[in-house]
mmCIF file of C-alpha atoms in Angstrom:
data_model
loop_
_atom_site.group_PDB
_atom_site.id
_atom_site.type_symbol
_atom_site.label_atom_id
_atom_site.label_comp_id
_atom_site.label_asym_id
_atom_site.label_seq_id
_atom_site.Cartn_x
_atom_site.Cartn_y
_atom_site.Cartn_z
ATOM 1 C CA UNK A 4 0.196 0.199 0.045
ATOM 2 C CA UNK A 5 2.939 2.363 0.785
ATOM 3 C CA UNK A 6 4.363 1.791 -2.397
ATOM 4 C CA UNK A 7 1.198 2.409 -4.020
ATOM 5 C CA UNK A 8 0.982 5.999 -2.764
ATOM 6 C CA UNK A 9 4.366 6.751 -2.965
ATOM 7 C CA UNK A 10 4.159 5.975 -6.591
ATOM 8 C CA UNK A 11 1.002 7.948 -6.959
ATOM 9 C CA UNK A 12 2.678 10.854 -5.131
ATOM 10 C CA UNK A 13 5.775 11.001 -7.601
ATOM 11 C CA UNK A 14 3.368 10.245 -10.638
ATOM 12 C CA UNK A 15 1.592 13.789 -9.792
ATOM 13 C CA UNK A 16 4.731 15.519 -8.851
ATOM 14 C CA UNK A 17 6.102 14.292 -12.474
ATOM 15 C CA UNK A 18 2.919 15.372 -14.075
ATOM 16 C CA UNK A 19 3.254 18.527 -13.124
ATOM 17 C CA UNK A 20 6.110 18.815 -13.869
ATOM 18 C CA UNK A 21 6.104 18.369 -17.016
ATOM 19 C CA UNK A 22 3.249 20.745 -17.495
ATOM 20 C CA UNK A 23 5.654 23.864 -15.744
ATOM 21 C CA UNK A 24 5.219 27.047 -17.679
ATOM 22 C CA UNK A 25 7.838 27.537 -19.855
ATOM 23 C CA UNK A 26 8.055 31.348 -18.952
ATOM 24 C CA UNK A 27 9.944 34.705 -20.179
ATOM 25 C CA UNK A 28 9.708 36.578 -16.917
ATOM 26 C CA UNK A 29 12.596 38.270 -14.910
ATOM 27 C CA UNK A 30 14.452 37.446 -18.177
ATOM 28 C CA UNK A 31 16.089 40.333 -19.635
ATOM 29 C CA UNK A 32 15.783 40.663 -23.039
ATOM 30 C CA UNK A 33 16.483 43.417 -25.824
ATOM 31 C CA UNK A 34 14.841 44.936 -28.520
ATOM 32 C CA UNK A 35 16.052 46.483 -31.455
ATOM 33 C CA UNK A 36 14.459 48.920 -33.982
ATOM 34 C CA UNK A 37 15.294 49.802 -37.745
ATOM 35 C CA UNK A 38 13.431 51.557 -40.648
ATOM 36 C CA UNK A 39 13.847 51.669 -44.043
ATOM 37 C CA UNK A 40 12.404 55.338 -44.480
ATOM 38 C CA UNK A 41 15.486 57.035 -45.508
ATOM 39 C CA UNK A 42 18.621 57.703 -42.798
ATOM 40 C CA UNK A 43 19.190 56.270 -39.441
ATOM 41 C CA UNK A 44 16.976 58.194 -36.688
ATOM 42 C CA UNK A 45 17.440 58.922 -33.434
ATOM 43 C CA UNK A 46 14.006 57.554 -32.304
ATOM 44 C CA UNK A 47 14.591 54.435 -33.666
ATOM 45 C CA UNK A 48 18.085 53.143 -34.897
ATOM 46 C CA UNK A 49 19.309 55.579 -32.492
ATOM 47 C CA UNK A 50 18.011 53.394 -29.288
ATOM 48 C CA UNK A 51 20.640 51.202 -30.250
ATOM 49 C CA UNK A 52 19.423 48.116 -28.175
ATOM 50 C CA UNK A 53 16.946 48.759 -25.409
ATOM 51 C CA UNK A 54 17.475 46.108 -22.232
ATOM 52 C CA UNK A 55 14.516 45.263 -20.492
ATOM 53 C CA UNK A 56 13.511 42.797 -17.322
ATOM 54 C CA UNK A 57 10.031 41.075 -18.025
ATOM 55 C CA UNK A 58 7.877 41.610 -15.385
ATOM 56 C CA UNK A 59 4.053 42.108 -15.110
ATOM 57 C CA UNK A 60 4.733 46.189 -16.108
ATOM 58 C CA UNK A 61 4.744 47.294 -20.120
ATOM 59 C CA UNK A 62 8.505 46.933 -20.910
ATOM 60 C CA UNK A 63 8.609 49.227 -23.755
ATOM 61 C CA UNK A 64 6.425 51.853 -23.121
ATOM 62 C CA UNK A 65 5.612 54.786 -25.159
ATOM 63 C CA UNK A 66 8.786 53.544 -27.399
ATOM 64 C CA UNK A 67 8.615 56.892 -29.749
ATOM 65 C CA UNK A 68 8.113 59.267 -26.332
ATOM 66 C CA UNK A 69 5.423 60.795 -28.350
ATOM 67 C CA UNK A 70 1.384 60.165 -27.162
ATOM 68 C CA UNK A 71 1.874 56.670 -25.950
ATOM 69 C CA UNK A 72 2.133 56.118 -29.857
ATOM 70 C CA UNK A 73 3.743 52.612 -29.727
ATOM 71 C CA UNK A 74 3.804 50.201 -26.540
ATOM 72 C CA UNK A 75 5.751 46.440 -26.538
ATOM 73 C CA UNK A 76 4.696 44.711 -23.857
ATOM 74 C CA UNK A 77 6.114 40.997 -23.170
ATOM 75 C CA UNK A 78 4.515 38.768 -21.139
ATOM 76 C CA UNK A 79 5.541 35.633 -19.947
ATOM 77 C CA UNK A 80 4.368 33.885 -23.231
ATOM 78 C CA UNK A 81 3.553 36.238 -25.765
ATOM 79 C CA UNK A 82 4.128 39.978 -27.134
ATOM 80 C CA UNK A 83 1.343 42.535 -27.117
ATOM 81 C CA UNK A 84 2.163 45.542 -29.287
ATOM 82 C CA UNK A 85 -0.780 48.455 -28.499
ATOM 83 C CA UNK A 86 -1.209 52.295 -30.332
ATOM 84 C CA UNK A 87 -2.893 54.661 -27.631
ATOM 85 C CA UNK A 88 -3.986 58.294 -28.709
ATOM 86 C CA UNK A 89 -4.832 57.929 -32.432
ATOM 87 C CA UNK A 90 -5.289 58.123 -35.152
ATOM 88 C CA UNK A 91 -2.214 59.371 -36.530
ATOM 89 C CA UNK A 92 0.348 59.432 -39.312
ATOM 90 C CA UNK A 93 2.890 56.322 -39.659
ATOM 91 C CA UNK A 94 6.187 57.082 -37.724
ATOM 92 C CA UNK A 95 8.790 58.389 -40.428
ATOM 93 C CA UNK A 96 7.062 57.976 -43.635
ATOM 94 C CA UNK A 97 3.129 57.575 -43.987
ATOM 95 C CA UNK A 98 3.182 56.745 -47.537
ATOM 96 C CA UNK A 99 2.822 52.796 -46.993
ATOM 97 C CA UNK A 100 5.908 52.399 -48.814
ATOM 98 C CA UNK A 101 8.199 51.723 -45.895
ATOM 99 C CA UNK A 102 8.308 49.296 -42.693
ATOM 100 C CA UNK A 103 9.118 49.718 -39.245
ATOM 101 C CA UNK A 104 11.043 46.644 -37.985
ATOM 102 C CA UNK A 105 11.617 45.478 -34.378
ATOM 103 C CA UNK A 106 13.687 42.947 -33.189
ATOM 104 C CA UNK A 107 13.045 41.126 -29.691
ATOM 105 C CA UNK A 108 15.820 38.956 -28.263
ATOM 106 C CA UNK A 109 17.389 36.985 -25.941
ATOM 107 C CA UNK A 110 14.451 35.102 -25.116
ATOM 108 C CA UNK A 111 15.549 32.552 -22.318
ATOM 109 C CA UNK A 112 12.502 30.261 -20.472
ATOM 110 C CA UNK A 113 13.324 30.474 -17.328
ATOM 111 C CA UNK A 114 12.779 27.156 -15.551
ATOM 112 C CA UNK A 115 13.128 25.359 -18.902
ATOM 113 C CA UNK A 116 16.430 26.390 -19.944
ATOM 114 C CA UNK A 117 16.254 23.569 -22.980
ATOM 115 C CA UNK A 118 13.363 25.333 -24.257
ATOM 116 C CA UNK A 119 13.445 26.993 -27.366
ATOM 117 C CA UNK A 120 10.836 28.940 -29.574
ATOM 118 C CA UNK A 121 9.555 26.964 -32.327
ATOM 119 C CA UNK A 122 6.218 28.699 -33.673
ATOM 120 C CA UNK A 123 4.232 31.756 -33.195
ATOM 121 C CA UNK A 124 0.720 32.769 -33.611
ATOM 122 C CA UNK A 125 -0.037 36.084 -34.617
ATOM 123 C CA UNK A 126 -3.193 37.510 -33.882
ATOM 124 C CA UNK A 127 -4.161 41.089 -35.541
ATOM 125 C CA UNK A 128 -6.108 43.599 -36.655
ATOM 126 C CA UNK A 129 -3.751 45.403 -38.936
ATOM 127 C CA UNK A 130 -2.596 44.832 -42.493
ATOM 128 C CA UNK A 131 0.713 44.063 -43.877
ATOM 129 C CA UNK A 132 2.364 43.379 -40.525
ATOM 130 C CA UNK A 133 5.347 40.911 -40.939
ATOM 131 C CA UNK A 134 6.809 38.497 -38.599
ATOM 132 C CA UNK A 135 9.664 36.205 -37.831
ATOM 133 C CA UNK A 136 11.391 34.309 -35.211
ATOM 134 C CA UNK A 137 14.764 32.622 -34.519
ATOM 135 C CA UNK A 138 14.596 29.794 -31.496
ATOM 136 C CA UNK A 139 15.628 33.243 -28.930
ATOM 137 C CA UNK A 140 14.504 35.741 -31.031
ATOM 138 C CA UNK A 141 10.956 37.344 -32.687
ATOM 139 C CA UNK A 142 10.516 39.710 -35.109
ATOM 140 C CA UNK A 143 8.028 41.923 -36.326
ATOM 141 C CA UNK A 144 7.860 45.008 -39.188
ATOM 142 C CA UNK A 145 4.889 47.430 -38.783
ATOM 143 C CA UNK A 146 3.875 49.313 -42.377
ATOM 144 C CA UNK A 147 4.151 52.779 -42.057
ATOM 145 C CA UNK A 148 0.965 53.798 -42.849
ATOM 146 C CA UNK A 149 -1.502 55.533 -40.181
ATOM 147 C CA UNK A 150 -2.723 53.435 -37.743
ATOM 148 C CA UNK A 151 -5.440 54.428 -34.295
ATOM 149 C CA UNK A 152 -5.951 53.081 -31.223
ATOM 150 C CA UNK A 153 -8.003 50.245 -32.105
ATOM 151 C CA UNK A 154 -5.077 48.277 -33.500
ATOM 152 C CA UNK A 155 -3.279 45.703 -31.884
ATOM 153 C CA UNK A 156 -0.729 43.017 -32.341
ATOM 154 C CA UNK A 157 -0.211 40.344 -30.729
ATOM 155 C CA UNK A 158 2.382 37.359 -31.136
ATOM 156 C CA UNK A 159 1.611 34.152 -28.895
ATOM 157 C CA UNK A 160 5.352 32.217 -28.303
ATOM 158 C CA UNK A 161 4.994 28.599 -28.956
ATOM 159 C CA UNK A 162 8.031 26.720 -27.356
ATOM 160 C CA UNK A 163 9.372 22.827 -27.486
ATOM 161 C CA UNK A 164 12.319 21.588 -25.653
ATOM 162 C CA UNK A 165 15.252 20.238 -26.977
ATOM 163 C CA UNK A 166 13.734 16.402 -26.252
ATOM 164 C CA UNK A 167 11.101 17.515 -28.879
ATOM 165 C CA UNK A 168 8.329 17.689 -26.191
ATOM 166 C CA UNK A 169 5.357 19.457 -27.079
ATOM 167 C CA UNK A 170 4.545 23.063 -26.219
ATOM 168 C CA UNK A 171 4.634 23.929 -22.722
ATOM 169 C CA UNK A 172 3.373 27.210 -22.662
ATOM 170 C CA UNK A 173 0.265 26.674 -21.445
ATOM 171 C CA UNK A 174 -0.892 23.703 -18.910
ATOM 172 C CA UNK A 175 -3.815 21.110 -18.884
ATOM 173 C CA UNK A 176 -5.273 21.182 -15.900
ATOM 174 C CA UNK A 177 -8.382 18.993 -16.775
ATOM 175 C CA UNK A 178 -6.038 16.269 -17.843
ATOM 176 C CA UNK A 179 -3.861 16.120 -14.636
ATOM 177 C CA UNK A 180 -7.345 15.501 -12.778
ATOM 178 C CA UNK A 181 -8.334 12.761 -14.771
ATOM 179 C CA UNK A 182 -4.784 11.166 -14.472
ATOM 180 C CA UNK A 183 -4.693 12.175 -10.397
ATOM 181 C CA UNK A 184 -8.441 10.295 -10.788
ATOM 182 C CA UNK A 185 -7.248 7.601 -12.394
ATOM 183 C CA UNK A 186 -4.680 6.187 -10.103
ATOM 184 C CA UNK A 187 -6.472 7.348 -7.003
ATOM 185 C CA UNK A 188 -9.102 4.828 -8.126
ATOM 186 C CA UNK A 189 -6.621 2.470 -8.617
ATOM 187 C CA UNK A 190 -5.559 2.890 -5.460
ATOM 188 C CA UNK A 191 -8.968 2.852 -3.579
ATOM 189 C CA UNK A 192 -10.123 -0.227 -5.631
ATOM 190 C CA UNK A 193 -6.862 -2.174 -4.312
ATOM 191 C CA UNK A 194 -7.072 -1.119 -0.806
ATOM 192 C CA UNK A 195 -10.935 -2.883 -1.335
ATOM 193 C CA UNK A 196 -9.833 -6.088 -2.385
ATOM 194 C CA UNK A 197 -7.485 -6.399 0.153
ATOM 195 C CA UNK A 198 -9.420 -5.728 2.770
ATOM 196 C CA UNK A 199 -11.896 -8.246 0.799
ATOM 197 C CA UNK A 200 -9.436 -11.036 1.291
ATOM 198 C CA UNK A 201 -8.585 -9.783 5.084
ATOM 199 C CA UNK A 202 -11.920 -10.340 6.256
ATOM 200 C CA UNK A 203 -12.361 -13.458 4.322
ATOM 201 C CA UNK A 204 -9.053 -15.400 6.013
#
């Protein structure tokens, strides 16, 4: 009986450890900007690679220091770009020909050192946005056209470990609960059988 209880406990611990969320909270990341609308700008290339530690605050609030025109919030497993106080014209050209590009780099998954970015899901109501990723970075390019405060860009980060585990960015509590119930049921059945044997002897 003790062996069964210990096995149950270890199984539950391992199960929840397997479902531990890959997160970049507390990770130091870097943001760089580039634009193709002419010479380098102090508002973009001039900032260099800006560092921030991922937390529950907006990491790159009001990036251009202009009426909260563009803010980049890095969450545990996603990136959210918002535009406030619109409508107004794009950042440099406003002719729809250029792109304002950002790269978030050095993404390290806290608690999952072997995890790597293996995909992204993009949700946006903007047209012409370009996105990309590597194992430890995400890039997005915004067309330099008129934007307004209802527009947004969300990039969900999908990760896997070096052992080819499935994405670990979302926990499935229902699966864990079913597993626990099954193990508990088996334990209860075994106890009942042992009591019956004891009573018949």
